[in-house]
Every structure is written in structure tokens, then in C-alpha cells.
PDB file of C-alpha atoms in Angstrom:
ATOM      1  CA  UNK A  13       0.002   0.129  -0.072  1.00 39.00           C
ATOM      2  CA  UNK A  14       2.743   2.651   0.911  1.00 40.00           C
ATOM      3  CA  UNK A  15       4.492   1.673  -2.601  1.00 39.00           C
ATOM      4  CA  UNK A  16       1.301   2.894  -4.351  1.00 44.00           C
ATOM      5  CA  UNK A  17       1.132   6.155  -2.412  1.00 42.00           C
ATOM      6  CA  UNK A  18       4.714   6.795  -3.191  1.00 40.00           C
ATOM      7  CA  UNK A  19       3.837   6.373  -7.079  1.00 44.00           C
ATOM      8  CA  UNK A  20       0.996   8.689  -6.876  1.00 81.00           C
ATOM      9  CA  UNK A  21       3.106  11.765  -6.083  1.00 88.00           C
ATOM     10  CA  UNK A  22       3.961  14.449  -8.554  1.00 88.00           C
ATOM     11  CA  UNK A  23       6.496  15.871  -6.517  1.00 94.00           C
ATOM     12  CA  UNK A  24       7.615  15.576  -3.120  1.00 95.00           C
ATOM     13  CA  UNK A  25       9.770  17.691  -0.383  1.00 96.00           C
ATOM     14  CA  UNK A  26      10.952  17.084   2.882  1.00 96.00           C
ATOM     15  CA  UNK A  27       7.616  17.463   4.701  1.00 98.00           C
ATOM     16  CA  UNK A  28       5.041  17.220   1.545  1.00 98.00           C
ATOM     17  CA  UNK A  29       3.739  15.683  -1.409  1.00 96.00           C
ATOM     18  CA  UNK A  30       1.542  16.742  -4.266  1.00 96.00           C
ATOM     19  CA  UNK A  31      -0.966  14.223  -5.328  1.00 94.00           C
ATOM     20  CA  UNK A  32      -2.314  14.647  -8.826  1.00 92.00           C
ATOM     21  CA  UNK A  33      -5.784  15.970  -9.518  1.00 92.00           C
ATOM     22  CA  UNK A  34      -7.103  13.500 -11.791  1.00 92.00           C
ATOM     23  CA  UNK A  35     -10.448  13.345 -13.433  1.00 93.00           C
ATOM     24  CA  UNK A  36     -11.318  10.490 -10.541  1.00 92.00           C
ATOM     25  CA  UNK A  37      -9.917  12.518  -7.711  1.00 93.00           C
ATOM     26  CA  UNK A  38     -12.043  15.773  -8.707  1.00 94.00           C
ATOM     27  CA  UNK A  39     -15.438  13.612  -9.118  1.00 95.00           C
ATOM     28  CA  UNK A  40     -14.498  12.047  -5.584  1.00 94.00           C
ATOM     29  CA  UNK A  41     -14.053  15.514  -4.078  1.00 94.00           C
ATOM     30  CA  UNK A  42     -17.151  16.824  -5.991  1.00 94.00           C
ATOM     31  CA  UNK A  43     -18.912  13.685  -4.215  1.00 93.00           C
ATOM     32  CA  UNK A  44     -17.923  14.320  -0.594  1.00 92.00           C
ATOM     33  CA  UNK A  45     -15.134  14.303   1.681  1.00 92.00           C
ATOM     34  CA  UNK A  46     -15.019  10.695   2.563  1.00 94.00           C
ATOM     35  CA  UNK A  47     -15.004   9.908  -1.196  1.00 93.00           C
ATOM     36  CA  UNK A  48     -12.217  12.088  -1.550  1.00 94.00           C
ATOM     37  CA  UNK A  49     -10.203  10.601   1.242  1.00 94.00           C
ATOM     38  CA  UNK A  50     -10.762   7.061   0.137  1.00 93.00           C
ATOM     39  CA  UNK A  51      -9.574   7.949  -3.344  1.00 92.00           C
ATOM     40  CA  UNK A  52      -6.263   9.936  -2.374  1.00 93.00           C
ATOM     41  CA  UNK A  53      -5.976   7.469   0.762  1.00 93.00           C
ATOM     42  CA  UNK A  54      -5.215  11.073   2.852  1.00 95.00           C
ATOM     43  CA  UNK A  55      -7.134  12.695   5.392  1.00 96.00           C
ATOM     44  CA  UNK A  56      -8.884  15.668   4.396  1.00 96.00           C
ATOM     45  CA  UNK A  57     -10.469  18.348   6.520  1.00 94.00           C
ATOM     46  CA  UNK A  58     -14.560  18.703   6.566  1.00 89.00           C
ATOM     47  CA  UNK A  59     -14.028  22.370   5.956  1.00 90.00           C
ATOM     48  CA  UNK A  60     -11.377  21.762   3.265  1.00 90.00           C
ATOM     49  CA  UNK A  61     -13.477  22.262   0.056  1.00 88.00           C
ATOM     50  CA  UNK A  62     -15.278  25.565   0.224  1.00 84.00           C
ATOM     51  CA  UNK A  63     -18.052  26.686  -2.027  1.00 85.00           C
ATOM     52  CA  UNK A  64     -16.113  28.670  -4.269  1.00 84.00           C
ATOM     53  CA  UNK A  65     -13.859  25.408  -5.139  1.00 82.00           C
ATOM     54  CA  UNK A  66     -16.713  22.751  -5.156  1.00 87.00           C
ATOM     55  CA  UNK A  67     -19.409  25.251  -7.457  1.00 89.00           C
ATOM     56  CA  UNK A  68     -16.592  26.640  -9.715  1.00 89.00           C
ATOM     57  CA  UNK A  69     -12.946  25.769  -9.423  1.00 86.00           C
ATOM     58  CA  UNK A  70     -13.353  21.650  -9.484  1.00 91.00           C
ATOM     59  CA  UNK A  71     -16.121  21.532 -12.151  1.00 93.00           C
ATOM     60  CA  UNK A  72     -14.063  23.657 -14.546  1.00 91.00           C
ATOM     61  CA  UNK A  73     -10.706  21.526 -13.597  1.00 90.00           C
ATOM     62  CA  UNK A  74     -12.780  18.279 -13.701  1.00 93.00           C
ATOM     63  CA  UNK A  75     -14.083  19.236 -17.738  1.00 92.00           C
ATOM     64  CA  UNK A  76     -10.395  20.248 -18.672  1.00 90.00           C
ATOM     65  CA  UNK A  77      -8.809  16.802 -17.081  1.00 91.00           C
ATOM     66  CA  UNK A  78     -11.396  14.901 -19.024  1.00 92.00           C
ATOM     67  CA  UNK A  79     -10.751  16.355 -22.317  1.00 91.00           C
ATOM     68  CA  UNK A  80      -6.772  16.518 -21.680  1.00 88.00           C
ATOM     69  CA  UNK A  81      -5.665  13.771 -18.917  1.00 87.00           C
ATOM     70  CA  UNK A  82      -2.418  14.896 -18.866  1.00 85.00           C
ATOM     71  CA  UNK A  83      -3.343  18.348 -16.899  1.00 83.00           C
ATOM     72  CA  UNK A  84      -3.514  15.996 -14.056  1.00 85.00           C
ATOM     73  CA  UNK A  85       0.183  15.961 -13.456  1.00 84.00           C
ATOM     74  CA  UNK A  86       0.275  19.889 -13.492  1.00 88.00           C
ATOM     75  CA  UNK A  87      -2.073  20.408 -10.166  1.00 91.00           C
ATOM     76  CA  UNK A  88      -2.790  18.832  -7.226  1.00 93.00           C
ATOM     77  CA  UNK A  89      -3.747  17.941  -3.501  1.00 94.00           C
ATOM     78  CA  UNK A  90      -0.517  18.929  -1.029  1.00 97.00           C
ATOM     79  CA  UNK A  91      -0.515  15.829   1.629  1.00 97.00           C
ATOM     80  CA  UNK A  92       1.564  16.535   4.981  1.00 97.00           C
ATOM     81  CA  UNK A  93       3.484  13.473   5.432  1.00 96.00           C
ATOM     82  CA  UNK A  94       3.511  13.282   9.146  1.00 96.00           C
ATOM     83  CA  UNK A  95      -0.227  13.399   9.687  1.00 97.00           C
ATOM     84  CA  UNK A  96      -1.249  12.070   6.102  1.00 96.00           C
ATOM     85  CA  UNK A  97      -3.530  15.003   5.663  1.00 97.00           C
ATOM     86  CA  UNK A  98      -4.479  17.402   2.894  1.00 96.00           C
ATOM     87  CA  UNK A  99      -2.939  20.883   3.850  1.00 97.00           C
ATOM     88  CA  UNK A 100      -3.768  22.599   0.427  1.00 95.00           C
ATOM     89  CA  UNK A 101      -3.657  22.796  -3.193  1.00 94.00           C
ATOM     90  CA  UNK A 102      -0.866  23.694  -5.671  1.00 95.00           C
ATOM     91  CA  UNK A 103       0.166  23.489  -9.347  1.00 93.00           C
ATOM     92  CA  UNK A 104      -0.231  25.143 -12.623  1.00 93.00           C
ATOM     93  CA  UNK A 105      -3.372  26.353 -14.049  1.00 87.00           C
ATOM     94  CA  UNK A 106      -2.545  25.027 -17.381  1.00 85.00           C
ATOM     95  CA  UNK A 107       0.823  23.239 -19.121  1.00 86.00           C
ATOM     96  CA  UNK A 108       3.032  25.507 -20.915  1.00 92.00           C
ATOM     97  CA  UNK A 109       1.999  28.309 -23.176  1.00 93.00           C
ATOM     98  CA  UNK A 110       3.778  29.004 -26.689  1.00 95.00           C
ATOM     99  CA  UNK A 111       6.342  30.964 -24.862  1.00 97.00           C
ATOM    100  CA  UNK A 112       6.996  28.205 -22.278  1.00 96.00           C
ATOM    101  CA  UNK A 113       5.150  30.116 -19.471  1.00 97.00           C
ATOM    102  CA  UNK A 114       2.924  28.188 -16.778  1.00 96.00           C
ATOM    103  CA  UNK A 115       1.108  30.071 -13.825  1.00 96.00           C
ATOM    104  CA  UNK A 116       1.367  28.943 -10.682  1.00 97.00           C
ATOM    105  CA  UNK A 117      -1.456  29.054  -8.123  1.00 93.00           C
ATOM    106  CA  UNK A 118      -1.745  27.628  -4.537  1.00 94.00           C
ATOM    107  CA  UNK A 119      -3.874  27.850  -1.414  1.00 92.00           C
ATOM    108  CA  UNK A 120      -3.249  26.219   1.856  1.00 94.00           C
ATOM    109  CA  UNK A 121      -6.026  25.666   4.463  1.00 95.00           C
ATOM    110  CA  UNK A 122      -5.789  27.913   7.386  1.00 94.00           C
ATOM    111  CA  UNK A 123      -5.147  25.203   9.982  1.00 94.00           C
ATOM    112  CA  UNK A 124      -1.973  24.771   8.335  1.00 96.00           C
ATOM    113  CA  UNK A 125      -0.920  28.450   7.247  1.00 94.00           C
ATOM    114  CA  UNK A 126       2.284  29.774   8.652  1.00 94.00           C
ATOM    115  CA  UNK A 127       4.208  26.929   8.666  1.00 96.00           C
ATOM    116  CA  UNK A 128       6.091  27.363   5.555  1.00 96.00           C
ATOM    117  CA  UNK A 129       4.167  24.503   3.670  1.00 97.00           C
ATOM    118  CA  UNK A 130       3.689  26.931   0.623  1.00 97.00           C
ATOM    119  CA  UNK A 131       7.161  27.805  -0.122  1.00 97.00           C
ATOM    120  CA  UNK A 132       8.301  24.555   0.639  1.00 98.00           C
ATOM    121  CA  UNK A 133       6.203  22.738  -2.076  1.00 97.00           C
ATOM    122  CA  UNK A 134       6.492  25.678  -4.505  1.00 97.00           C
ATOM    123  CA  UNK A 135      10.315  25.146  -4.599  1.00 97.00           C
ATOM    124  CA  UNK A 136       9.580  21.641  -5.019  1.00 96.00           C
ATOM    125  CA  UNK A 137       7.174  21.809  -7.494  1.00 95.00           C
ATOM    126  CA  UNK A 138       9.132  24.987  -9.546  1.00 97.00           C
ATOM    127  CA  UNK A 139      12.106  22.582  -9.328  1.00 96.00           C
ATOM    128  CA  UNK A 140      10.092  19.661 -11.206  1.00 94.00           C
ATOM    129  CA  UNK A 141       8.545  22.137 -13.787  1.00 95.00           C
ATOM    130  CA  UNK A 142      12.247  23.559 -14.865  1.00 97.00           C
ATOM    131  CA  UNK A 143      12.866  20.151 -15.587  1.00 95.00           C
ATOM    132  CA  UNK A 144      10.526  19.780 -18.233  1.00 93.00           C
ATOM    133  CA  UNK A 145      11.806  20.654 -21.582  1.00 94.00           C
ATOM    134  CA  UNK A 146       8.713  23.006 -22.328  1.00 94.00           C
ATOM    135  CA  UNK A 147       8.903  25.127 -19.459  1.00 97.00           C
ATOM    136  CA  UNK A 148      10.943  28.218 -19.808  1.00 98.00           C
ATOM    137  CA  UNK A 149       9.544  30.198 -17.034  1.00 98.00           C
ATOM    138  CA  UNK A 150       6.875  30.422 -13.963  1.00 98.00           C
ATOM    139  CA  UNK A 151       4.305  33.261 -13.903  1.00 98.00           C
ATOM    140  CA  UNK A 152       2.049  34.285 -11.112  1.00 97.00           C
ATOM    141  CA  UNK A 153      -0.468  37.045 -12.417  1.00 96.00           C
ATOM    142  CA  UNK A 154      -3.460  39.333 -10.621  1.00 96.00           C
ATOM    143  CA  UNK A 155      -1.617  39.262  -7.130  1.00 96.00           C
ATOM    144  CA  UNK A 156      -3.493  41.301  -5.000  1.00 96.00           C
ATOM    145  CA  UNK A 157      -1.349  43.693  -3.426  1.00 96.00           C
ATOM    146  CA  UNK A 158      -2.948  43.169  -0.075  1.00 96.00           C
ATOM    147  CA  UNK A 159      -2.382  39.509  -0.320  1.00 95.00           C
ATOM    148  CA  UNK A 160       1.023  39.680   1.890  1.00 95.00           C
ATOM    149  CA  UNK A 161       1.622  36.141   2.661  1.00 94.00           C
ATOM    150  CA  UNK A 162       1.334  35.271  -1.217  1.00 95.00           C
ATOM    151  CA  UNK A 163       3.601  38.142  -1.906  1.00 96.00           C
ATOM    152  CA  UNK A 164       6.299  37.235   0.626  1.00 96.00           C
ATOM    153  CA  UNK A 165       6.346  33.628  -0.949  1.00 96.00           C
ATOM    154  CA  UNK A 166       6.674  34.476  -4.335  1.00 97.00           C
ATOM    155  CA  UNK A 167       9.597  37.117  -3.265  1.00 97.00           C
ATOM    156  CA  UNK A 168      11.074  33.804  -1.344  1.00 96.00           C
ATOM    157  CA  UNK A 169      11.147  32.087  -4.692  1.00 96.00           C
ATOM    158  CA  UNK A 170      13.041  34.803  -6.306  1.00 97.00           C
ATOM    159  CA  UNK A 171      10.149  35.819  -8.596  1.00 98.00           C
ATOM    160  CA  UNK A 172      10.437  39.347  -9.893  1.00 98.00           C
ATOM    161  CA  UNK A 173       7.881  41.890 -10.677  1.00 98.00           C
ATOM    162  CA  UNK A 174       6.922  42.598 -14.095  1.00 98.00           C
ATOM    163  CA  UNK A 175       3.921  44.585 -14.194  1.00 97.00           C
ATOM    164  CA  UNK A 176       1.629  46.823 -11.330  1.00 96.00           C
ATOM    165  CA  UNK A 177      -1.656  48.219 -11.264  1.00 96.00           C
ATOM    166  CA  UNK A 178      -3.275  50.020  -8.366  1.00 96.00           C
ATOM    167  CA  UNK A 179      -4.607  46.488  -6.818  1.00 97.00           C
ATOM    168  CA  UNK A 180      -2.417  43.775  -8.526  1.00 97.00           C
ATOM    169  CA  UNK A 181       1.003  42.744  -9.274  1.00 98.00           C
ATOM    170  CA  UNK A 182       2.405  40.185 -11.798  1.00 97.00           C
ATOM    171  CA  UNK A 183       5.541  37.955 -11.248  1.00 98.00           C
ATOM    172  CA  UNK A 184       8.059  35.682 -13.309  1.00 98.00           C
ATOM    173  CA  UNK A 185      10.951  33.558 -12.699  1.00 98.00           C
ATOM    174  CA  UNK A 186      12.818  32.599 -15.519  1.00 97.00           C
ATOM    175  CA  UNK A 187      14.760  29.303 -15.894  1.00 93.00           C
TER     176      UNK A 187
END
């Protein structure tokens, strides 16, 4: 059993692993928490899947993943090894565009914020992405200027500001 779990991770860091959002996993998440737990073989907090996630994000991701199953390896659930609990989501919104750029996105459940999980997983995920020949750079766009925790993470990752508006900032990290 442990061996199968090992295979499921897209990428791992010291404390965390990223399990892919396959269409099967997304369907389980849309069904209920216990279905998700069974499929990914990890604990999921009852309030983990917020309505915006189940009503908008996951249905869109499911459709895209059913059309192109390879999308599953670009986004996933972050699992804390010590507790085998899902602590957040992270990945790239789509495969690389024609310029070789991919946009990172992430969210950590409030219970697990402030532990460095987003930075730790992002470092591992970016290392993985830069091993893909098609990836030339990582972007983060429309980051709200008042989202200081996210800005701090992006700065720790070495991302550079490329554009700003009165409310948002766009970042890039080139290979």
C-alpha cells in the first residue's frame, strides 16, 4: 500500500507531497469528503473544500482534465506526510503556453498556514517544472497587493515583478 502512495506523488519535499488532481480524484472531491479521502488515501478536513472550490474551480478543472488527462500532473493536493492530511492545493493552471510560461497557483488551508508549506511545496514544484523541457518560466498574475502572505512567498521564490496596477502585481521567474 505504501508503495502505491509513493507512486501517486507528482513531487515531494521534506514534509509534503503533491498528489495529482486526476478526473477520478476531482469527481470524488465533488461527491463528498469521505469519497475524496478514500481515493487519495489521505485525511481531508471537513471544511477543506470551500463552496467556491466545489461550485466553480473543481467543475472547470474536471472538464479540462477529462478533455486532456495529462493536465492532472500539473495540479494537485498537498499532503503533509507526518499526519497524512491534505493541507492545500498547488500547481500550474495549464501546461506551458507557446512561450514556455506556466502560471502557478496555490492555497493552504487556514489551519496549516504559517508553517512554510506553500514555500516548501512551491520550491519543489518549480524544480520539477524546470526539469520539463517545455517550461521556460513560471508566472504569478493578478496577485492582490493586499495579499501579503502570497507576495512574501513569491519573493522567497525569487520571482520578479513584471507589471503592477493599483490593485495587483504580476511576477515571473525564468529558468
